[in-house]
Amino acid sequence: MGRTRAGKFAAVSVPALAVSLGFGVAIAQGLVSATLSSANGFELAGSKTTATSMKLGLGTAQVAGAAGATDKQAAVADMAGTKLTGMCMAANDTIPVFGNIGVKIATAPADITDVGAVTLNAASITAGTTDLPKTTVGQAASEAGVSSSSANPNGFALTSVSQSGTDLVDLTGMNATAYALTLESGLTLSSLNVTPTTSTATCG
């Protein structure tokens, strides 16, 4: 597990596979809040992602391993009122002698999961068609209230906030390579499928 301090996320060298399996267990037990992290990164995807607000800033993921800690650049996205359609996570690790082992954790493609307040620390975040309500680009991170702002208060930020509750942040085909995902509220899933594989696990 990692923790956030001084605007950096410490992603300790926990195998991505263990993180994903831990996520499945946490869901099954009805988690209240959780931070999931991996120095290797894991895939997070949804066919449709909506939120009442999104604050996007820049930060670093401090990756700690046997050889010491290194910093990697990261995008930090804070989202509120978040809903994911077809939520999926996939992780892969190489195990000596055995080789690659991966796991895919997903809901049914049409299921909408209410994940509430989310902080995503990622190497990359991509999406197809993107609709943003009232948007401010270039606001200081501290003024925008981005969670990574303590490390660089005057850093770049983008904010997009719903004005009516119906003009939502809307990302089609969101896919992220995540170092860490923090869920602030509980999850209720109508379905859950955990699939281990000896080939490469993906959300594609």
PDB file of C-alpha atoms in Angstrom:
ATOM      1  CA  MET A   1       0.000   0.000   0.000  1.00  0.00           C
ATOM      2  CA  GLY A   2       1.077   3.603  -0.461  1.00  0.00           C
ATOM      3  CA  ARG A   3       0.272   6.891   1.135  1.00  0.00           C
ATOM      4  CA  THR A   4       0.014  10.501   0.081  1.00  0.00           C
ATOM      5  CA  ARG A   5       2.431  12.934   1.679  1.00  0.00           C
ATOM      6  CA  ALA A   6       3.595  16.359   0.543  1.00  0.00           C
ATOM      7  CA  GLY A   7       1.794  15.996  -2.764  1.00  0.00           C
ATOM      8  CA  LYS A   8       3.596  12.801  -3.722  1.00  0.00           C
ATOM      9  CA  PHE A   9       2.116   9.354  -3.797  1.00  0.00           C
ATOM     10  CA  ALA A  10       4.461   6.702  -2.459  1.00  0.00           C
ATOM     11  CA  ALA A  11       3.790   3.646  -4.594  1.00  0.00           C
ATOM     12  CA  VAL A  12       5.673   0.883  -2.838  1.00  0.00           C
ATOM     13  CA  SER A  13       6.774  -2.126  -4.838  1.00  0.00           C
ATOM     14  CA  VAL A  14       3.737  -4.290  -4.171  1.00  0.00           C
ATOM     15  CA  PRO A  15       2.950  -6.566  -7.136  1.00  0.00           C
ATOM     16  CA  ALA A  16       0.144  -5.189  -9.285  1.00  0.00           C
ATOM     17  CA  LEU A  17      -1.477  -8.620  -9.185  1.00  0.00           C
ATOM     18  CA  ALA A  18      -1.709  -8.529  -5.396  1.00  0.00           C
ATOM     19  CA  VAL A  19      -3.212  -5.041  -5.563  1.00  0.00           C
ATOM     20  CA  SER A  20      -5.924  -6.175  -7.965  1.00  0.00           C
ATOM     21  CA  LEU A  21      -6.759  -9.303  -5.973  1.00  0.00           C
ATOM     22  CA  GLY A  22      -6.864  -7.162  -2.835  1.00  0.00           C
ATOM     23  CA  PHE A  23      -9.298  -4.846  -4.610  1.00  0.00           C
ATOM     24  CA  GLY A  24     -11.577  -7.794  -5.353  1.00  0.00           C
ATOM     25  CA  VAL A  25     -11.489  -8.886  -1.704  1.00  0.00           C
ATOM     26  CA  ALA A  26     -12.186  -5.338  -0.542  1.00  0.00           C
ATOM     27  CA  ILE A  27     -15.211  -5.106  -2.822  1.00  0.00           C
ATOM     28  CA  ALA A  28     -16.511  -8.459  -1.617  1.00  0.00           C
ATOM     29  CA  GLN A  29     -16.192  -7.275   1.987  1.00  0.00           C
ATOM     30  CA  GLY A  30     -17.961  -3.980   1.273  1.00  0.00           C
ATOM     31  CA  LEU A  31     -15.079  -1.516   1.555  1.00  0.00           C
ATOM     32  CA  VAL A  32     -15.703   1.918   3.045  1.00  0.00           C
ATOM     33  CA  SER A  33     -12.581   3.543   1.656  1.00  0.00           C
ATOM     34  CA  ALA A  34      -9.350   2.248   0.223  1.00  0.00           C
ATOM     35  CA  THR A  35      -6.130   3.267  -1.452  1.00  0.00           C
ATOM     36  CA  LEU A  36      -4.799   0.792  -3.997  1.00  0.00           C
ATOM     37  CA  SER A  37      -1.278   1.270  -5.306  1.00  0.00           C
ATOM     38  CA  SER A  38       1.414  -0.421  -7.338  1.00  0.00           C
ATOM     39  CA  ALA A  39       4.805   0.718  -8.534  1.00  0.00           C
ATOM     40  CA  ASN A  40       4.279  -1.328 -11.703  1.00  0.00           C
ATOM     41  CA  GLY A  41       0.960   0.313 -12.530  1.00  0.00           C
ATOM     42  CA  PHE A  42      -2.351  -1.334 -13.326  1.00  0.00           C
ATOM     43  CA  GLU A  43      -5.041  -0.686 -15.933  1.00  0.00           C
ATOM     44  CA  LEU A  44      -8.285   1.038 -14.959  1.00  0.00           C
ATOM     45  CA  ALA A  45     -11.011   1.429 -17.568  1.00  0.00           C
ATOM     46  CA  GLY A  46     -14.690   2.104 -18.139  1.00  0.00           C
ATOM     47  CA  SER A  47     -16.773   2.444 -21.290  1.00  0.00           C
ATOM     48  CA  LYS A  48     -18.313   5.612 -19.827  1.00  0.00           C
ATOM     49  CA  THR A  49     -17.186   7.755 -16.881  1.00  0.00           C
ATOM     50  CA  THR A  50     -19.260  10.629 -15.513  1.00  0.00           C
ATOM     51  CA  ALA A  51     -18.630  12.995 -12.603  1.00  0.00           C
ATOM     52  CA  THR A  52     -20.046  16.197 -11.158  1.00  0.00           C
ATOM     53  CA  SER A  53     -16.550  17.699 -11.063  1.00  0.00           C
ATOM     54  CA  MET A  54     -12.977  16.962 -12.076  1.00  0.00           C
ATOM     55  CA  LYS A  55      -9.773  18.646 -10.919  1.00  0.00           C
ATOM     56  CA  LEU A  56      -6.666  17.699 -12.867  1.00  0.00           C
ATOM     57  CA  GLY A  57      -3.138  18.546 -11.772  1.00  0.00           C
ATOM     58  CA  LEU A  58       0.437  17.335 -12.027  1.00  0.00           C
ATOM     59  CA  GLY A  59       2.382  15.399  -9.434  1.00  0.00           C
ATOM     60  CA  THR A  60       4.857  12.609  -8.953  1.00  0.00           C
ATOM     61  CA  ALA A  61       4.592   8.983  -7.978  1.00  0.00           C
ATOM     62  CA  GLN A  62       7.454   8.109  -5.661  1.00  0.00           C
ATOM     63  CA  VAL A  63       8.247   4.498  -6.476  1.00  0.00           C
ATOM     64  CA  ALA A  64      10.135   2.696  -3.718  1.00  0.00           C
ATOM     65  CA  GLY A  65      11.968  -0.523  -4.492  1.00  0.00           C
ATOM     66  CA  ALA A  66      14.943  -2.519  -3.307  1.00  0.00           C
ATOM     67  CA  ALA A  67      17.351  -0.155  -5.071  1.00  0.00           C
ATOM     68  CA  GLY A  68      15.815   2.949  -3.495  1.00  0.00           C
ATOM     69  CA  ALA A  69      13.084   5.436  -4.380  1.00  0.00           C
ATOM     70  CA  THR A  70      12.636   7.156  -7.716  1.00  0.00           C
ATOM     71  CA  ASP A  71      10.084   9.753  -8.792  1.00  0.00           C
ATOM     72  CA  LYS A  72       7.884   9.284 -11.836  1.00  0.00           C
ATOM     73  CA  GLN A  73       5.754  12.021 -13.376  1.00  0.00           C
ATOM     74  CA  ALA A  74       2.040  11.527 -12.887  1.00  0.00           C
ATOM     75  CA  ALA A  75      -1.311  13.112 -13.608  1.00  0.00           C
ATOM     76  CA  VAL A  76      -3.521  13.515 -10.543  1.00  0.00           C
ATOM     77  CA  ALA A  77      -7.280  13.569 -11.134  1.00  0.00           C
ATOM     78  CA  ASP A  78      -9.712  14.311  -8.298  1.00  0.00           C
ATOM     79  CA  MET A  79     -13.303  13.488  -9.269  1.00  0.00           C
ATOM     80  CA  ALA A  80     -16.569  13.796  -7.334  1.00  0.00           C
ATOM     81  CA  GLY A  81     -19.913  12.090  -7.889  1.00  0.00           C
ATOM     82  CA  THR A  82     -18.157   9.599 -10.138  1.00  0.00           C
ATOM     83  CA  LYS A  83     -19.918   6.763 -11.955  1.00  0.00           C
ATOM     84  CA  LEU A  84     -18.202   4.120 -14.096  1.00  0.00           C
ATOM     85  CA  THR A  85     -20.008   2.021 -16.699  1.00  0.00           C
ATOM     86  CA  GLY A  86     -18.371  -1.348 -17.319  1.00  0.00           C
ATOM     87  CA  MET A  87     -15.685  -0.841 -14.663  1.00  0.00           C
ATOM     88  CA  CYS A  88     -12.553  -2.913 -15.261  1.00  0.00           C
ATOM     89  CA  MET A  89      -9.135  -3.341 -13.653  1.00  0.00           C
ATOM     90  CA  ALA A  90      -6.291  -5.439 -15.051  1.00  0.00           C
ATOM     91  CA  ALA A  91      -2.834  -6.153 -13.660  1.00  0.00           C
ATOM     92  CA  ASN A  92       0.125  -8.271 -14.707  1.00  0.00           C
ATOM     93  CA  ASP A  93       3.266  -9.500 -12.978  1.00  0.00           C
ATOM     94  CA  THR A  94       6.208 -11.673 -13.927  1.00  0.00           C
ATOM     95  CA  ILE A  95       6.888 -14.430 -11.421  1.00  0.00           C
ATOM     96  CA  PRO A  96      10.285 -16.220 -11.548  1.00  0.00           C
ATOM     97  CA  VAL A  97      10.107 -19.677 -13.196  1.00  0.00           C
ATOM     98  CA  PHE A  98       6.332 -19.421 -13.678  1.00  0.00           C
ATOM     99  CA  GLY A  99       6.384 -16.418 -15.998  1.00  0.00           C
ATOM    100  CA  ASN A 100       3.535 -13.951 -16.543  1.00  0.00           C
ATOM    101  CA  ILE A 101       0.373 -14.062 -14.484  1.00  0.00           C
ATOM    102  CA  GLY A 102      -2.426 -11.573 -14.841  1.00  0.00           C
ATOM    103  CA  VAL A 103      -5.850 -10.876 -13.436  1.00  0.00           C
ATOM    104  CA  LYS A 104      -8.874  -9.006 -14.769  1.00  0.00           C
ATOM    105  CA  ILE A 105     -11.544  -7.730 -12.390  1.00  0.00           C
ATOM    106  CA  ALA A 106     -14.669  -6.391 -14.062  1.00  0.00           C
ATOM    107  CA  THR A 107     -18.367  -5.740 -13.741  1.00  0.00           C
ATOM    108  CA  ALA A 108     -20.832  -6.572 -16.514  1.00  0.00           C
ATOM    109  CA  PRO A 109     -20.349  -4.180 -19.478  1.00  0.00           C
ATOM    110  CA  ALA A 110     -23.671  -2.402 -18.910  1.00  0.00           C
ATOM    111  CA  ASP A 111     -23.396  -2.139 -15.108  1.00  0.00           C
ATOM    112  CA  ILE A 112     -23.063   1.396 -13.705  1.00  0.00           C
ATOM    113  CA  THR A 113     -20.930   1.565 -10.541  1.00  0.00           C
ATOM    114  CA  ASP A 114     -21.235   4.576  -8.244  1.00  0.00           C
ATOM    115  CA  VAL A 115     -17.695   5.135  -6.932  1.00  0.00           C
ATOM    116  CA  GLY A 116     -18.315   8.604  -5.467  1.00  0.00           C
ATOM    117  CA  ALA A 117     -15.196  10.651  -4.676  1.00  0.00           C
ATOM    118  CA  VAL A 118     -12.070   9.319  -6.388  1.00  0.00           C
ATOM    119  CA  THR A 119      -8.422  10.343  -6.569  1.00  0.00           C
ATOM    120  CA  LEU A 120      -6.498   8.808  -9.458  1.00  0.00           C
ATOM    121  CA  ASN A 121      -2.703   9.027  -9.670  1.00  0.00           C
ATOM    122  CA  ALA A 122      -1.718   7.843 -13.140  1.00  0.00           C
ATOM    123  CA  ALA A 123       1.067   7.627 -15.694  1.00  0.00           C
ATOM    124  CA  SER A 124      -1.536   8.328 -18.385  1.00  0.00           C
ATOM    125  CA  ILE A 125      -5.270   8.913 -18.741  1.00  0.00           C
ATOM    126  CA  THR A 126      -6.918   8.645 -22.154  1.00  0.00           C
ATOM    127  CA  ALA A 127     -10.513   8.922 -23.370  1.00  0.00           C
ATOM    128  CA  GLY A 128     -12.502   9.182 -26.561  1.00  0.00           C
ATOM    129  CA  THR A 129     -15.332  11.717 -26.835  1.00  0.00           C
ATOM    130  CA  THR A 130     -15.033  14.029 -23.811  1.00  0.00           C
ATOM    131  CA  ASP A 131     -17.641  16.538 -22.622  1.00  0.00           C
ATOM    132  CA  LEU A 132     -16.600  19.072 -19.982  1.00  0.00           C
ATOM    133  CA  PRO A 133     -18.993  21.593 -18.394  1.00  0.00           C
ATOM    134  CA  LYS A 134     -17.685  24.955 -17.117  1.00  0.00           C
ATOM    135  CA  THR A 135     -13.913  24.580 -17.416  1.00  0.00           C
ATOM    136  CA  THR A 136     -10.969  26.648 -16.181  1.00  0.00           C
ATOM    137  CA  VAL A 137      -7.539  25.905 -17.637  1.00  0.00           C
ATOM    138  CA  GLY A 138      -4.308  27.145 -16.055  1.00  0.00           C
ATOM    139  CA  GLN A 139      -5.614  27.908 -12.572  1.00  0.00           C
ATOM    140  CA  ALA A 140      -3.035  27.530  -9.787  1.00  0.00           C
ATOM    141  CA  ALA A 141      -3.261  24.058  -8.275  1.00  0.00           C
ATOM    142  CA  SER A 142      -3.727  25.446  -4.753  1.00  0.00           C
ATOM    143  CA  GLU A 143      -6.652  27.629  -5.872  1.00  0.00           C
ATOM    144  CA  ALA A 144      -8.223  24.729  -7.739  1.00  0.00           C
ATOM    145  CA  GLY A 145      -7.935  22.495  -4.675  1.00  0.00           C
ATOM    146  CA  VAL A 146      -6.092  19.691  -6.458  1.00  0.00           C
ATOM    147  CA  SER A 147      -4.923  17.074  -3.953  1.00  0.00           C
ATOM    148  CA  SER A 148      -1.338  17.241  -5.265  1.00  0.00           C
ATOM    149  CA  SER A 149      -1.072  21.028  -4.762  1.00  0.00           C
ATOM    150  CA  SER A 150       0.914  20.912  -1.500  1.00  0.00           C
ATOM    151  CA  ALA A 151       4.045  19.928  -3.452  1.00  0.00           C
ATOM    152  CA  ASN A 152       3.604  22.687  -6.049  1.00  0.00           C
ATOM    153  CA  PRO A 153       0.940  25.257  -5.042  1.00  0.00           C
ATOM    154  CA  ASN A 154       1.447  27.360  -8.175  1.00  0.00           C
ATOM    155  CA  GLY A 155       1.463  24.398 -10.545  1.00  0.00           C
ATOM    156  CA  PHE A 156      -0.892  23.877 -13.474  1.00  0.00           C
ATOM    157  CA  ALA A 157      -4.467  22.749 -12.905  1.00  0.00           C
ATOM    158  CA  LEU A 158      -7.590  22.186 -14.974  1.00  0.00           C
ATOM    159  CA  THR A 159     -10.999  22.227 -13.327  1.00  0.00           C
ATOM    160  CA  SER A 160     -14.393  21.305 -14.739  1.00  0.00           C
ATOM    161  CA  VAL A 161     -17.511  21.628 -12.599  1.00  0.00           C
ATOM    162  CA  SER A 162     -21.171  20.889 -13.299  1.00  0.00           C
ATOM    163  CA  GLN A 163     -23.353  23.988 -12.963  1.00  0.00           C
ATOM    164  CA  SER A 164     -26.774  22.342 -12.986  1.00  0.00           C
ATOM    165  CA  GLY A 165     -26.146  18.770 -11.841  1.00  0.00           C
ATOM    166  CA  THR A 166     -27.069  17.500 -15.292  1.00  0.00           C
ATOM    167  CA  ASP A 167     -24.168  18.943 -17.341  1.00  0.00           C
ATOM    168  CA  LEU A 168     -21.698  16.315 -16.174  1.00  0.00           C
ATOM    169  CA  VAL A 169     -18.054  15.644 -16.886  1.00  0.00           C
ATOM    170  CA  ASP A 170     -18.396  12.801 -19.400  1.00  0.00           C
ATOM    171  CA  LEU A 171     -15.494  10.651 -20.633  1.00  0.00           C
ATOM    172  CA  THR A 172     -16.149   7.928 -23.205  1.00  0.00           C
ATOM    173  CA  GLY A 173     -13.811   4.945 -23.205  1.00  0.00           C
ATOM    174  CA  MET A 174     -11.639   6.153 -20.318  1.00  0.00           C
ATOM    175  CA  ASN A 175      -8.452   4.132 -19.840  1.00  0.00           C
ATOM    176  CA  ALA A 176      -5.698   4.864 -17.332  1.00  0.00           C
ATOM    177  CA  THR A 177      -2.372   3.363 -16.369  1.00  0.00           C
ATOM    178  CA  ALA A 178      -2.695   3.950 -12.641  1.00  0.00           C
ATOM    179  CA  TYR A 179      -0.110   4.037  -9.880  1.00  0.00           C
ATOM    180  CA  ALA A 180      -2.810   4.565  -7.273  1.00  0.00           C
ATOM    181  CA  LEU A 181      -6.579   4.769  -6.931  1.00  0.00           C
ATOM    182  CA  THR A 182      -8.238   6.121  -3.789  1.00  0.00           C
ATOM    183  CA  LEU A 183     -11.951   5.424  -3.271  1.00  0.00           C
ATOM    184  CA  GLU A 184     -13.507   7.594  -0.573  1.00  0.00           C
ATOM    185  CA  SER A 185     -16.897   5.894  -0.375  1.00  0.00           C
ATOM    186  CA  GLY A 186     -18.342   2.412  -0.478  1.00  0.00           C
ATOM    187  CA  LEU A 187     -19.173   0.342  -3.525  1.00  0.00           C
ATOM    188  CA  THR A 188     -22.303  -1.553  -4.439  1.00  0.00           C
ATOM    189  CA  LEU A 189     -21.878  -3.885  -7.397  1.00  0.00           C
ATOM    190  CA  SER A 190     -24.574  -5.805  -9.237  1.00  0.00           C
ATOM    191  CA  SER A 191     -21.944  -8.153 -10.651  1.00  0.00           C
ATOM    192  CA  LEU A 192     -18.266  -8.997 -10.275  1.00  0.00           C
ATOM    193  CA  ASN A 193     -16.018 -11.216 -12.377  1.00  0.00           C
ATOM    194  CA  VAL A 194     -12.433 -12.034 -11.297  1.00  0.00           C
ATOM    195  CA  THR A 195     -10.436 -13.790 -14.044  1.00  0.00           C
ATOM    196  CA  PRO A 196      -6.812 -14.947 -13.523  1.00  0.00           C
ATOM    197  CA  THR A 197      -4.786 -15.756 -16.648  1.00  0.00           C
ATOM    198  CA  THR A 198      -1.294 -16.857 -17.671  1.00  0.00           C
ATOM    199  CA  SER A 199      -1.492 -14.562 -20.687  1.00  0.00           C
ATOM    200  CA  THR A 200      -1.572 -10.766 -20.552  1.00  0.00           C
ATOM    201  CA  ALA A 201      -4.657  -9.423 -18.770  1.00  0.00           C
ATOM    202  CA  THR A 202      -6.206  -6.327 -20.352  1.00  0.00           C
ATOM    203  CA  CYS A 203      -9.478  -4.439 -20.220  1.00  0.00           C
ATOM    204  CA  GLY A 204      -9.691  -4.402 -24.017  1.00  0.00           C
TER     205      GLY A 204
END
